[in-house]
């Protein structure tokens, strides 16, 4: 049952004199949490119905639409776009599919591994591009005529099965290579088909009733016979669970019996990994035999506070002077779900400092503004009365859509980026006023459920954006791209899970809070591993210390909105939230300095300069002192609309 509580993470959190972090924490270890029915989840029927987003779907009636997945292109929009279960690419084609082994090519500004259609399989009696009949955050099954095609992230095969039997035509002739195995060399790649209740005769593939054929590319240093012998059950329904203790543990279970898995080398230490390696855009993947894979990442606790207990009097005076200017200015409060929510996040952080400084009049003013705005956003009937600062529910795509929309949010793009800002503000203001939390609670619960539902239901997909195998989220709702899905701002994703955890604590929702802590920890580790401090061994042609966008098929030094180097790094630090310091500070100091130097260029950047200075302050005392001096003199125009000079200085002071 939900209840309003005062969260230790946000109530009076930012104590300038003696703050110790104030992060919310769990009492002891959390037992392993596997996906299951969502008991007592929020009711979306309190919201008006959203306008039709006009998204074409290819889904069985009982499948909750899987937006924001690595495979979303199979379910939505124009058919035929590839998806990328590393190291393979897969494309649904009319009456079948095409697949191939991707090979990374490191260029100065991108690491590319586009789709490869080495092998096409055309199913007799099938037409169209199939429909998704089973979907989880890890695996997807596509029905194409009489066959089911199963893909799972982490299992380097395309599994073809048929309850009633089927025949298919292969685009290349395969030859017998032992019991239950056929092979063919296509270009420079050897492919194999492991057969169970199935047979291959040249280009003809026959499946008996209940039969399966698992198609794979032979890894470097591996053999087709060894892969075929190691393959176990089809990984349909594969999914993940987590546990929280001293670390955050992810366990992905693929089957009841061992099968072939492909994992990043860092996750292979405790597995039987003698089957070879695959090259991927994320580095080499070891090929192992296992029924499940588990790994730990550092536990990151949610927080709305900065530790300023060790700051100097001069720093305190500078923060107070900046606060007087920031809090006294008339706030700009846009109406859309991104910039509007971002403005409330900014006010929430100023409110924290107002309380800490004892600025009661300013605190009352800031709280009043937040309450007025949050009451509007939290009104369940708001969208029946106006076209902005309100929420609707989309019964087709199963989720909450805020008005006014921004950046394609009506197609479920970037929901976690947008809603993280709003939930953070709601948690901070709600902790000071439990009656506010109760008033806005039903709507904000739905906002959190939209991006982070911790269990299965008919109303929302399980953890909409989060990919437990990759350890990070995907930002595009329907993924209409030839390079698969993508995520640009790793830092705004981490903010989302921090905010969900803070809000869950305030509402007493333990299931949501535990799940959000896991996602916060995993997303934070992925932000350093893939974006901020990537291991580029073997990818020497790439010329930058960071990655700005992670795709299914490439890694880009680019953003959606700017070609300025400051944008490439700034979008990985925005908005300088409290919980980010734990993982940003884990990046080696020399990597931080090199990244900021590249981003800063020859003069003060016009965008994200504040975040670059905040990041640089984590690289040691000398860098913090330089960042502080630059921050004091930074022009107002160089400070992001989601931040303030007050928050920038407080962040840098806390880095000491």
XYZ file of C-alpha atoms in Angstrom:
656
model
C 0.000 0.000 0.000
C 1.201 3.485 -0.803
C 1.672 5.959 1.982
C 3.106 9.448 2.220
C 6.360 9.543 4.140
C 9.072 12.099 4.613
C 12.059 10.909 2.606
C 15.407 11.318 4.299
C 16.942 11.862 0.879
C 15.079 15.071 0.225
C 13.832 16.574 3.484
C 16.166 19.405 4.410
C 18.865 17.577 2.521
C 21.381 20.197 1.527
C 22.898 21.268 4.831
C 25.712 23.675 4.130
C 27.323 23.264 7.518
C 27.241 19.525 8.059
C 25.612 17.559 5.268
C 26.701 13.943 4.867
C 24.965 13.219 1.581
C 21.441 12.585 2.784
C 20.807 9.847 0.238
C 17.912 7.471 0.645
C 18.962 3.938 1.421
C 17.480 0.514 1.909
C 17.546 -1.200 5.272
C 19.905 -4.061 4.530
C 20.081 -6.153 1.403
C 17.172 -6.434 -0.998
C 16.332 -9.977 -2.092
C 16.463 -10.891 -5.747
C 13.539 -9.323 -7.585
C 12.293 -11.087 -10.710
C 9.645 -9.625 -13.014
C 6.137 -10.470 -11.893
C 2.656 -8.984 -11.804
C 2.523 -5.392 -10.582
C 0.395 -5.506 -7.430
C -1.399 -2.301 -6.523
C -0.008 -0.278 -9.396
C -1.515 3.122 -10.239
C -4.709 3.367 -12.268
C -4.363 5.155 -15.620
C -8.132 5.521 -16.013
C -7.959 8.751 -13.975
C -6.366 10.478 -16.989
C -8.061 11.614 -20.216
C -7.325 9.539 -23.291
C -4.428 10.682 -25.467
C -4.798 11.639 -29.095
C -3.936 8.870 -31.542
C -0.198 9.047 -32.214
C -0.698 7.410 -35.605
C 1.880 4.686 -35.009
C 1.438 1.537 -37.096
C 1.907 -1.631 -35.036
C 2.667 -5.281 -35.742
C 1.646 -6.857 -32.445
C -0.411 -9.779 -31.245
C -3.463 -8.709 -29.268
C -2.072 -9.760 -25.879
C 1.328 -8.061 -26.206
C 1.880 -4.806 -24.324
C 3.516 -2.545 -26.934
C 7.301 -2.768 -26.420
C 8.359 0.818 -27.042
C 11.948 1.877 -26.277
C 13.430 -1.577 -26.775
C 16.470 -2.577 -28.790
C 14.027 -4.406 -31.088
C 11.172 -1.842 -31.227
C 11.485 -1.439 -35.010
C 10.072 -4.976 -35.368
C 6.822 -3.844 -33.752
C 6.275 -0.287 -34.996
C 6.415 2.005 -37.988
C 7.771 1.154 -41.393
C 8.645 -2.553 -41.674
C 12.006 -3.961 -42.634
C 14.346 -1.952 -40.430
C 17.145 -3.950 -38.808
C 17.650 -4.652 -35.117
C 20.888 -5.663 -33.454
C 21.177 -8.581 -31.020
C 24.955 -8.221 -30.762
C 26.923 -9.341 -32.678
C 24.217 -10.058 -35.267
C 21.885 -7.928 -37.298
C 18.355 -9.105 -38.069
C 15.791 -7.740 -40.504
C 12.236 -8.884 -41.015
C 11.600 -9.132 -44.750
C 8.454 -10.028 -46.643
C 7.823 -13.665 -45.780
C 10.974 -14.208 -43.728
C 14.127 -12.555 -42.465
C 17.716 -11.614 -43.270
C 20.637 -11.883 -40.862
C 24.388 -11.428 -40.724
C 27.442 -10.946 -38.556
C 28.254 -7.265 -38.025
C 31.877 -6.125 -38.041
C 32.904 -2.871 -36.339
C 34.776 -0.280 -38.362
C 36.353 2.513 -36.288
C 36.271 5.870 -38.044
C 37.441 9.190 -36.519
C 33.925 10.264 -35.492
C 32.046 6.965 -35.309
C 32.393 3.239 -34.747
C 30.201 1.610 -37.366
C 28.723 -1.882 -37.604
C 25.739 -1.643 -39.972
C 23.324 -4.422 -40.806
C 24.625 -7.330 -42.866
C 22.162 -9.349 -44.946
C 24.424 -12.339 -45.605
C 21.676 -14.914 -45.261
C 17.996 -14.579 -46.157
C 15.400 -17.145 -45.086
C 12.042 -17.179 -46.861
C 9.285 -19.197 -45.178
C 6.854 -21.134 -47.357
C 3.289 -19.907 -46.882
C 4.359 -16.713 -45.111
C 3.793 -13.153 -46.246
C 4.314 -9.763 -44.700
C 6.807 -8.839 -41.995
C 5.427 -10.889 -39.136
C 4.064 -9.711 -35.809
C 5.511 -9.631 -32.321
C 3.871 -12.351 -30.245
C 6.117 -12.302 -27.172
C 8.250 -9.511 -25.755
C 10.389 -8.866 -22.697
C 13.186 -6.358 -22.026
C 15.639 -9.069 -23.143
C 13.926 -11.175 -25.824
C 11.387 -10.925 -28.614
C 9.523 -13.506 -30.698
C 8.163 -12.699 -34.145
C 5.511 -14.899 -35.792
C 6.055 -15.249 -39.536
C 3.540 -17.605 -41.123
C 3.998 -21.068 -39.591
C 7.281 -20.242 -37.791
C 8.315 -18.288 -34.733
C 11.568 -16.312 -34.813
C 13.188 -15.635 -31.437
C 15.959 -13.164 -30.682
C 17.500 -12.489 -27.286
C 20.117 -9.888 -26.457
C 23.103 -11.919 -25.311
C 22.316 -15.056 -27.321
C 24.102 -14.858 -30.702
C 21.560 -16.876 -32.697
C 18.332 -16.492 -34.611
C 16.072 -19.299 -33.456
C 13.441 -20.613 -35.874
C 10.768 -22.927 -34.496
C 7.438 -24.308 -35.624
C 4.687 -26.071 -33.732
C 3.120 -27.563 -36.841
C 6.146 -27.889 -39.095
C 7.345 -25.637 -41.889
C 9.577 -25.328 -44.909
C 11.850 -22.435 -45.823
C 14.231 -21.436 -48.589
C 17.778 -20.350 -47.730
C 19.629 -17.824 -49.886
C 22.811 -19.937 -49.627
C 23.341 -23.676 -49.858
C 24.297 -25.397 -46.585
C 26.096 -28.697 -46.328
C 25.885 -31.341 -43.587
C 28.717 -30.910 -41.064
C 27.908 -33.547 -38.482
C 24.949 -34.711 -36.477
C 22.390 -31.905 -36.240
C 24.585 -29.315 -37.991
C 24.800 -27.717 -41.424
C 27.267 -25.012 -42.442
C 27.943 -22.566 -45.260
C 30.584 -19.919 -45.874
C 29.113 -16.654 -47.114
C 31.693 -14.069 -48.005
C 34.260 -14.152 -45.232
C 31.886 -15.551 -42.598
C 31.073 -19.152 -41.750
C 27.478 -19.708 -40.685
C 25.965 -22.698 -38.985
C 22.474 -24.071 -38.411
C 21.952 -26.253 -35.350
C 19.055 -28.604 -36.103
C 16.681 -30.254 -33.641
C 13.724 -31.903 -35.316
C 14.783 -30.181 -38.516
C 16.916 -30.826 -41.582
C 18.733 -28.936 -44.329
C 19.211 -30.051 -47.922
C 21.172 -27.412 -49.805
C 18.943 -24.346 -49.739
C 15.912 -26.160 -48.309
C 15.247 -25.984 -44.569
C 12.550 -28.308 -43.202
C 11.179 -28.164 -39.664
C 9.181 -31.084 -38.295
C 6.299 -30.291 -35.914
C 7.957 -28.950 -32.769
C 11.302 -28.642 -34.533
C 13.857 -25.851 -34.187
C 16.745 -24.474 -36.207
C 19.189 -22.078 -34.560
C 21.217 -20.004 -37.024
C 24.537 -18.488 -35.974
C 27.786 -17.008 -37.194
C 30.908 -18.873 -36.127
C 32.971 -16.670 -33.782
C 36.641 -15.904 -34.180
C 38.660 -18.748 -32.687
C 35.578 -20.956 -32.536
C 34.167 -23.905 -34.447
C 30.661 -24.472 -35.784
C 30.437 -27.951 -34.235
C 31.330 -26.628 -30.791
C 28.716 -23.884 -31.005
C 26.042 -26.320 -32.178
C 26.871 -28.762 -29.401
C 26.720 -26.014 -26.782
C 23.377 -24.603 -27.869
C 20.471 -25.344 -25.554
C 16.804 -24.331 -25.504
C 15.480 -21.344 -27.419
C 15.679 -18.250 -25.208
C 12.040 -17.226 -25.673
C 10.875 -15.346 -22.590
C 14.403 -14.609 -21.380
C 14.423 -11.843 -18.807
C 16.366 -10.250 -15.974
C 16.172 -9.920 -12.218
C 18.207 -7.954 -9.722
C 19.478 -7.922 -6.161
C 20.759 -5.014 -4.072
C 23.276 -5.378 -1.271
C 26.795 -3.960 -1.238
C 26.527 -3.907 -5.033
C 23.725 -3.989 -7.582
C 23.554 -7.431 -9.182
C 21.894 -8.183 -12.501
C 21.045 -11.755 -13.459
C 19.786 -12.508 -16.958
C 18.305 -15.983 -17.313
C 18.061 -17.358 -20.828
C 16.838 -20.911 -20.292
C 16.583 -23.702 -17.760
C 19.560 -25.407 -19.377
C 22.856 -23.966 -20.619
C 23.049 -22.448 -24.062
C 25.449 -20.215 -25.994
C 25.750 -16.628 -24.753
C 27.875 -13.696 -25.887
C 28.954 -11.314 -23.149
C 31.367 -8.405 -22.723
C 34.734 -9.706 -21.603
C 34.301 -8.165 -18.136
C 31.279 -10.389 -17.487
C 32.972 -13.609 -18.597
C 35.231 -14.253 -15.600
C 33.006 -16.834 -13.903
C 31.652 -18.471 -17.067
C 32.786 -21.284 -19.352
C 34.018 -19.118 -22.233
C 35.996 -21.337 -24.602
C 33.854 -20.956 -27.715
C 35.568 -17.928 -29.285
C 34.990 -14.181 -29.469
C 32.965 -11.727 -31.507
C 34.039 -8.189 -32.359
C 31.340 -5.608 -31.548
C 31.077 -1.833 -31.427
C 31.379 -2.177 -27.628
C 34.555 -4.229 -27.772
C 35.144 -7.984 -27.846
C 32.392 -10.293 -26.593
C 33.327 -13.689 -25.201
C 31.293 -16.677 -26.350
C 30.336 -18.839 -23.399
C 28.015 -21.650 -22.336
C 25.577 -20.731 -19.571
C 21.894 -20.723 -18.700
C 22.212 -17.352 -16.975
C 24.703 -14.521 -16.622
C 25.211 -12.404 -13.476
C 27.358 -9.362 -12.857
C 27.783 -6.642 -10.239
C 28.035 -2.891 -10.603
C 28.676 -0.343 -7.836
C 25.534 0.513 -5.901
C 24.541 4.152 -6.404
C 22.114 5.471 -3.814
C 19.503 8.051 -4.800
C 20.124 11.573 -3.555
C 18.822 15.114 -3.788
C 21.690 16.565 -1.768
C 25.252 17.783 -2.000
C 27.804 17.398 0.791
C 29.013 20.913 1.538
C 30.265 20.234 5.040
C 33.881 20.950 4.087
C 33.497 24.149 2.097
C 35.360 27.341 2.972
C 33.767 30.551 4.199
C 34.616 32.176 0.876
C 32.833 29.430 -1.020
C 29.806 29.710 1.265
C 29.682 33.471 0.739
C 29.897 33.064 -3.045
C 27.072 30.500 -3.026
C 24.927 32.812 -0.895
C 25.556 35.768 -3.223
C 24.685 33.679 -6.281
C 21.552 32.420 -4.563
C 20.309 35.939 -3.860
C 20.549 36.733 -7.573
C 19.098 33.435 -8.795
C 16.204 33.248 -6.354
C 15.311 36.891 -6.884
C 14.963 36.534 -10.653
C 11.589 35.900 -12.254
C 11.661 32.234 -13.314
C 11.000 31.202 -16.895
C 8.576 28.270 -16.769
C 7.970 26.705 -20.197
C 4.888 24.568 -20.711
C 6.211 21.458 -22.468
C 7.221 18.219 -20.794
C 10.961 18.682 -21.286
C 11.832 22.338 -20.766
C 8.914 22.845 -18.390
C 9.971 19.951 -16.178
C 13.602 21.041 -16.403
C 12.665 24.494 -15.059
C 10.971 22.883 -12.042
C 14.076 20.782 -11.396
C 16.102 23.995 -11.284
C 13.712 25.531 -8.748
C 13.807 22.388 -6.619
C 17.573 22.662 -6.278
C 17.347 26.354 -5.424
C 14.757 25.447 -2.790
C 17.162 23.005 -1.208
C 19.767 25.727 -0.868
C 17.221 28.239 0.420
C 16.416 25.885 3.288
C 20.085 25.281 3.990
C 20.894 29.004 4.031
C 17.959 29.771 6.278
C 16.421 31.979 3.610
C 12.867 31.366 4.786
C 11.200 34.017 2.658
C 12.866 32.781 -0.512
C 12.124 29.184 0.473
C 8.435 30.013 0.878
C 8.451 31.754 -2.494
C 10.171 28.853 -4.264
C 7.974 26.259 -2.589
C 4.899 28.264 -3.554
C 5.943 28.382 -7.197
C 6.686 24.680 -7.204
C 3.380 23.833 -5.544
C 1.416 25.972 -7.992
C 3.121 24.337 -10.975
C 3.072 20.785 -9.603
C -0.611 21.086 -8.730
C -1.247 21.897 -12.382
C 0.913 19.039 -13.660
C -0.602 16.752 -11.034
C -4.250 17.467 -11.843
C -5.698 14.263 -13.367
C -8.301 16.273 -15.313
C -5.835 18.908 -16.460
C -5.812 17.855 -20.126
C -9.601 18.014 -20.230
C -9.276 21.729 -19.538
C -6.044 22.824 -21.278
C -3.411 21.728 -23.796
C -0.330 22.053 -21.625
C 1.080 21.182 -18.187
C -1.033 18.042 -17.939
C -1.041 14.317 -18.746
C -3.065 11.887 -20.836
C -3.005 8.102 -21.156
C -2.462 6.402 -24.506
C -4.392 3.099 -24.440
C -2.849 1.980 -27.737
C 0.824 2.396 -26.817
C 0.084 1.901 -23.084
C 1.627 4.904 -21.473
C 1.389 8.415 -20.119
C 1.830 11.290 -22.581
C 2.336 14.795 -21.240
C 1.174 17.972 -22.939
C 2.660 19.947 -24.484
C 4.717 17.249 -26.171
C 8.369 17.754 -27.039
C 10.978 15.875 -29.086
C 8.451 13.292 -30.289
C 7.255 12.375 -26.799
C 3.841 11.501 -28.256
C 5.664 8.554 -29.859
C 7.300 7.803 -26.485
C 10.648 9.351 -27.328
C 12.675 10.535 -24.328
C 10.008 9.981 -21.666
C 12.596 9.082 -19.052
C 14.560 12.263 -19.827
C 11.469 14.449 -19.429
C 9.820 12.746 -16.469
C 12.998 12.482 -14.423
C 13.128 16.263 -14.059
C 9.480 16.444 -13.005
C 9.634 13.581 -10.525
C 12.750 15.047 -8.914
C 10.937 18.349 -8.370
C 7.872 16.523 -7.065
C 10.005 14.538 -4.606
C 11.805 17.625 -3.277
C 8.668 19.766 -2.893
C 6.572 16.826 -1.706
C 9.040 16.015 1.055
C 8.536 19.525 2.466
C 4.745 19.305 2.158
C 3.161 15.851 2.514
C -0.236 17.291 1.569
C 1.184 18.322 -1.802
C 2.564 14.806 -2.286
C -0.897 13.388 -1.574
C -2.591 15.777 -3.992
C -0.275 15.152 -6.919
C 0.517 11.549 -5.967
C -1.969 9.711 -8.223
C -0.699 11.464 -11.368
C 2.995 11.420 -10.450
C 2.697 7.725 -9.624
C 1.524 7.197 -13.205
C 4.375 9.320 -14.557
C 6.842 7.107 -12.663
C 5.048 3.940 -13.762
C 5.242 4.986 -17.391
C 9.037 4.896 -17.432
C 9.836 2.484 -14.610
C 7.010 0.017 -13.912
C 8.639 -2.642 -11.695
C 6.212 -5.413 -12.604
C 4.058 -6.646 -15.462
C 0.570 -5.322 -16.174
C -1.741 -4.616 -19.080
C -1.397 -0.864 -18.553
C 2.390 -0.364 -18.887
C 5.400 -2.292 -20.197
C 7.912 -3.540 -17.667
C 10.636 -0.870 -17.188
C 9.807 0.742 -20.514
C 13.168 2.183 -21.508
C 15.667 0.069 -19.586
C 17.712 -2.671 -21.257
C 19.090 -4.933 -18.499
C 21.644 -6.634 -20.763
C 23.151 -3.403 -22.076
C 22.737 -1.858 -18.626
C 21.298 1.369 -20.041
C 18.136 2.782 -21.553
C 16.956 3.377 -25.103
C 15.471 6.781 -25.899
C 13.457 6.260 -29.095
C 9.947 4.976 -28.668
C 9.476 3.254 -32.020
C 13.095 3.234 -33.256
C 12.584 4.156 -36.929
C 16.293 3.962 -37.761
C 18.559 1.726 -39.806
C 21.076 1.741 -36.937
C 18.621 0.435 -34.333
C 17.639 2.276 -31.189
C 19.814 4.903 -29.523
C 20.467 6.913 -26.406
C 22.237 10.245 -26.283
C 22.062 11.616 -22.714
C 23.315 8.949 -20.341
C 23.177 11.519 -17.534
C 19.509 12.403 -17.956
C 18.748 8.681 -17.925
C 20.554 8.355 -14.600
C 18.593 11.359 -13.319
C 15.371 9.572 -14.234
C 16.102 6.561 -12.029
C 17.367 8.767 -9.200
C 14.128 10.738 -9.353
C 11.939 7.626 -9.520
C 13.699 6.231 -6.457
C 13.240 9.502 -4.539
C 9.570 9.636 -5.468
C 9.060 5.966 -4.599
C 10.584 6.550 -1.165
C 8.233 9.459 -0.599
C 5.251 7.280 -1.565
C 6.401 4.183 0.294
C 6.499 2.101 -2.893
C 9.232 -0.413 -2.112
C 8.915 -2.356 -5.377
C 9.348 0.776 -7.453
C 12.128 2.091 -5.210
C 14.203 -1.080 -5.327
C 13.839 -1.380 -9.085
C 14.819 2.270 -9.548
C 17.953 1.813 -7.416
C 18.995 -1.079 -9.611
C 18.441 0.924 -12.795
C 20.238 3.946 -11.324
C 23.256 1.796 -10.483
C 23.317 -0.010 -13.829
C 22.771 3.155 -15.876
C 25.532 4.931 -13.948
C 28.009 2.128 -14.651
C 27.020 2.054 -18.313
C 27.469 5.824 -18.559
C 31.139 5.453 -17.648
C 31.702 2.174 -19.527
C 30.128 3.208 -22.829
C 29.972 7.017 -22.954
C 32.440 8.757 -20.639
C 35.377 6.354 -20.306
C 34.962 3.747 -23.028
C 37.558 1.051 -23.542
C 38.532 1.615 -27.163
C 41.063 -1.206 -27.390
C 41.047 -2.532 -30.933
C 39.052 0.482 -32.126
C 42.050 2.717 -32.678
C 40.592 4.618 -35.614
C 38.147 6.402 -33.318
C 39.591 9.805 -32.398
C 37.789 10.932 -29.233
C 37.896 10.089 -25.516
C 34.095 9.893 -25.184
C 31.067 8.645 -27.097
C 28.085 10.977 -27.499
C 25.387 8.594 -28.800
C 25.199 4.839 -28.357
C 23.230 3.050 -31.093
C 22.488 -0.573 -31.742
C 24.816 -0.481 -34.746
C 27.209 2.385 -34.113
C 28.761 4.730 -31.594
C 28.724 8.383 -32.601
C 30.702 11.466 -31.750
C 27.613 13.521 -32.615
C 24.437 14.825 -31.041
C 20.921 15.362 -32.326
C 21.141 19.116 -31.800
C 24.709 20.414 -32.221
C 28.098 19.618 -33.725
C 29.891 21.594 -31.001
C 32.323 19.436 -28.984
C 30.886 21.031 -25.828
C 27.559 19.418 -26.662
C 29.117 15.948 -27.020
C 30.328 15.987 -23.412
C 27.779 18.349 -21.910
C 24.887 16.069 -22.790
C 26.584 13.343 -20.724
C 26.800 15.560 -17.604
C 23.544 17.525 -17.742
C 21.917 18.407 -15.325
C 24.613 17.944 -12.669
C 22.267 16.056 -10.364
C 23.484 15.021 -6.893
C 23.576 11.267 -7.531
C 25.761 11.742 -10.602
C 28.852 12.695 -8.615
C 29.193 9.078 -7.448
C 29.805 7.733 -10.938
C 31.208 10.787 -12.697
C 33.882 10.950 -10.035
C 34.852 7.355 -10.798
C 36.103 8.372 -14.242
C 39.920 8.615 -14.141
C 41.056 12.206 -13.607
C 43.158 12.247 -16.764
C 40.128 11.097 -18.781
C 37.992 13.876 -17.288
C 40.593 16.529 -18.118
C 41.134 15.261 -21.658
C 37.390 15.180 -22.296
C 36.808 18.671 -20.939
C 39.797 20.064 -22.837
C 38.430 18.693 -26.097
C 34.934 19.978 -25.315
C 36.012 23.449 -24.157
C 38.058 24.328 -27.212
C 39.635 27.746 -27.593
C 37.003 29.857 -25.842
C 34.095 29.599 -23.418
C 31.473 27.353 -25.026
C 28.098 28.888 -25.715
C 26.348 25.839 -24.282
C 27.005 23.537 -21.322
C 30.035 25.444 -20.032
C 28.636 25.174 -16.496
C 28.395 21.374 -16.713
C 31.888 21.090 -18.148
C 33.272 23.021 -15.188
C 31.268 20.902 -12.752
C 32.664 17.748 -14.333
C 36.224 19.072 -14.333
C 35.953 19.781 -10.615
C 35.889 16.021 -9.992
C 39.435 15.595 -11.376
C 41.295 16.611 -8.206
C 42.002 19.641 -6.047
C 43.948 21.591 -8.648
C 41.277 21.107 -11.287
C 38.531 21.940 -8.794
C 40.230 25.237 -7.927
C 40.507 26.130 -11.613
C 36.900 25.160 -12.219
C 35.747 27.268 -9.273
C 37.605 30.344 -10.518
C 36.153 29.944 -14.002
C 32.644 29.332 -12.610
C 32.689 32.529 -10.555
C 33.408 34.531 -13.727
C 31.234 32.517 -16.114
C 28.757 34.707 -18.027
C 25.102 34.179 -17.155
C 24.469 33.333 -20.809
C 26.722 30.269 -20.503
C 24.671 28.710 -17.690
C 22.116 26.104 -18.762
C 18.412 26.729 -18.213
C 18.215 23.638 -16.003
C 20.967 24.872 -13.727
C 21.933 28.100 -11.958
C 25.099 29.773 -10.818
C 24.073 28.778 -7.300
C 23.885 25.088 -8.144
C 27.045 25.169 -10.257
C 29.054 26.698 -7.407
C 27.533 24.341 -4.846
C 28.407 21.332 -7.008
C 32.006 22.466 -7.470
C 32.350 23.236 -3.760
C 31.009 19.775 -2.920
C 33.636 18.170 -5.146
C 36.392 19.197 -2.728
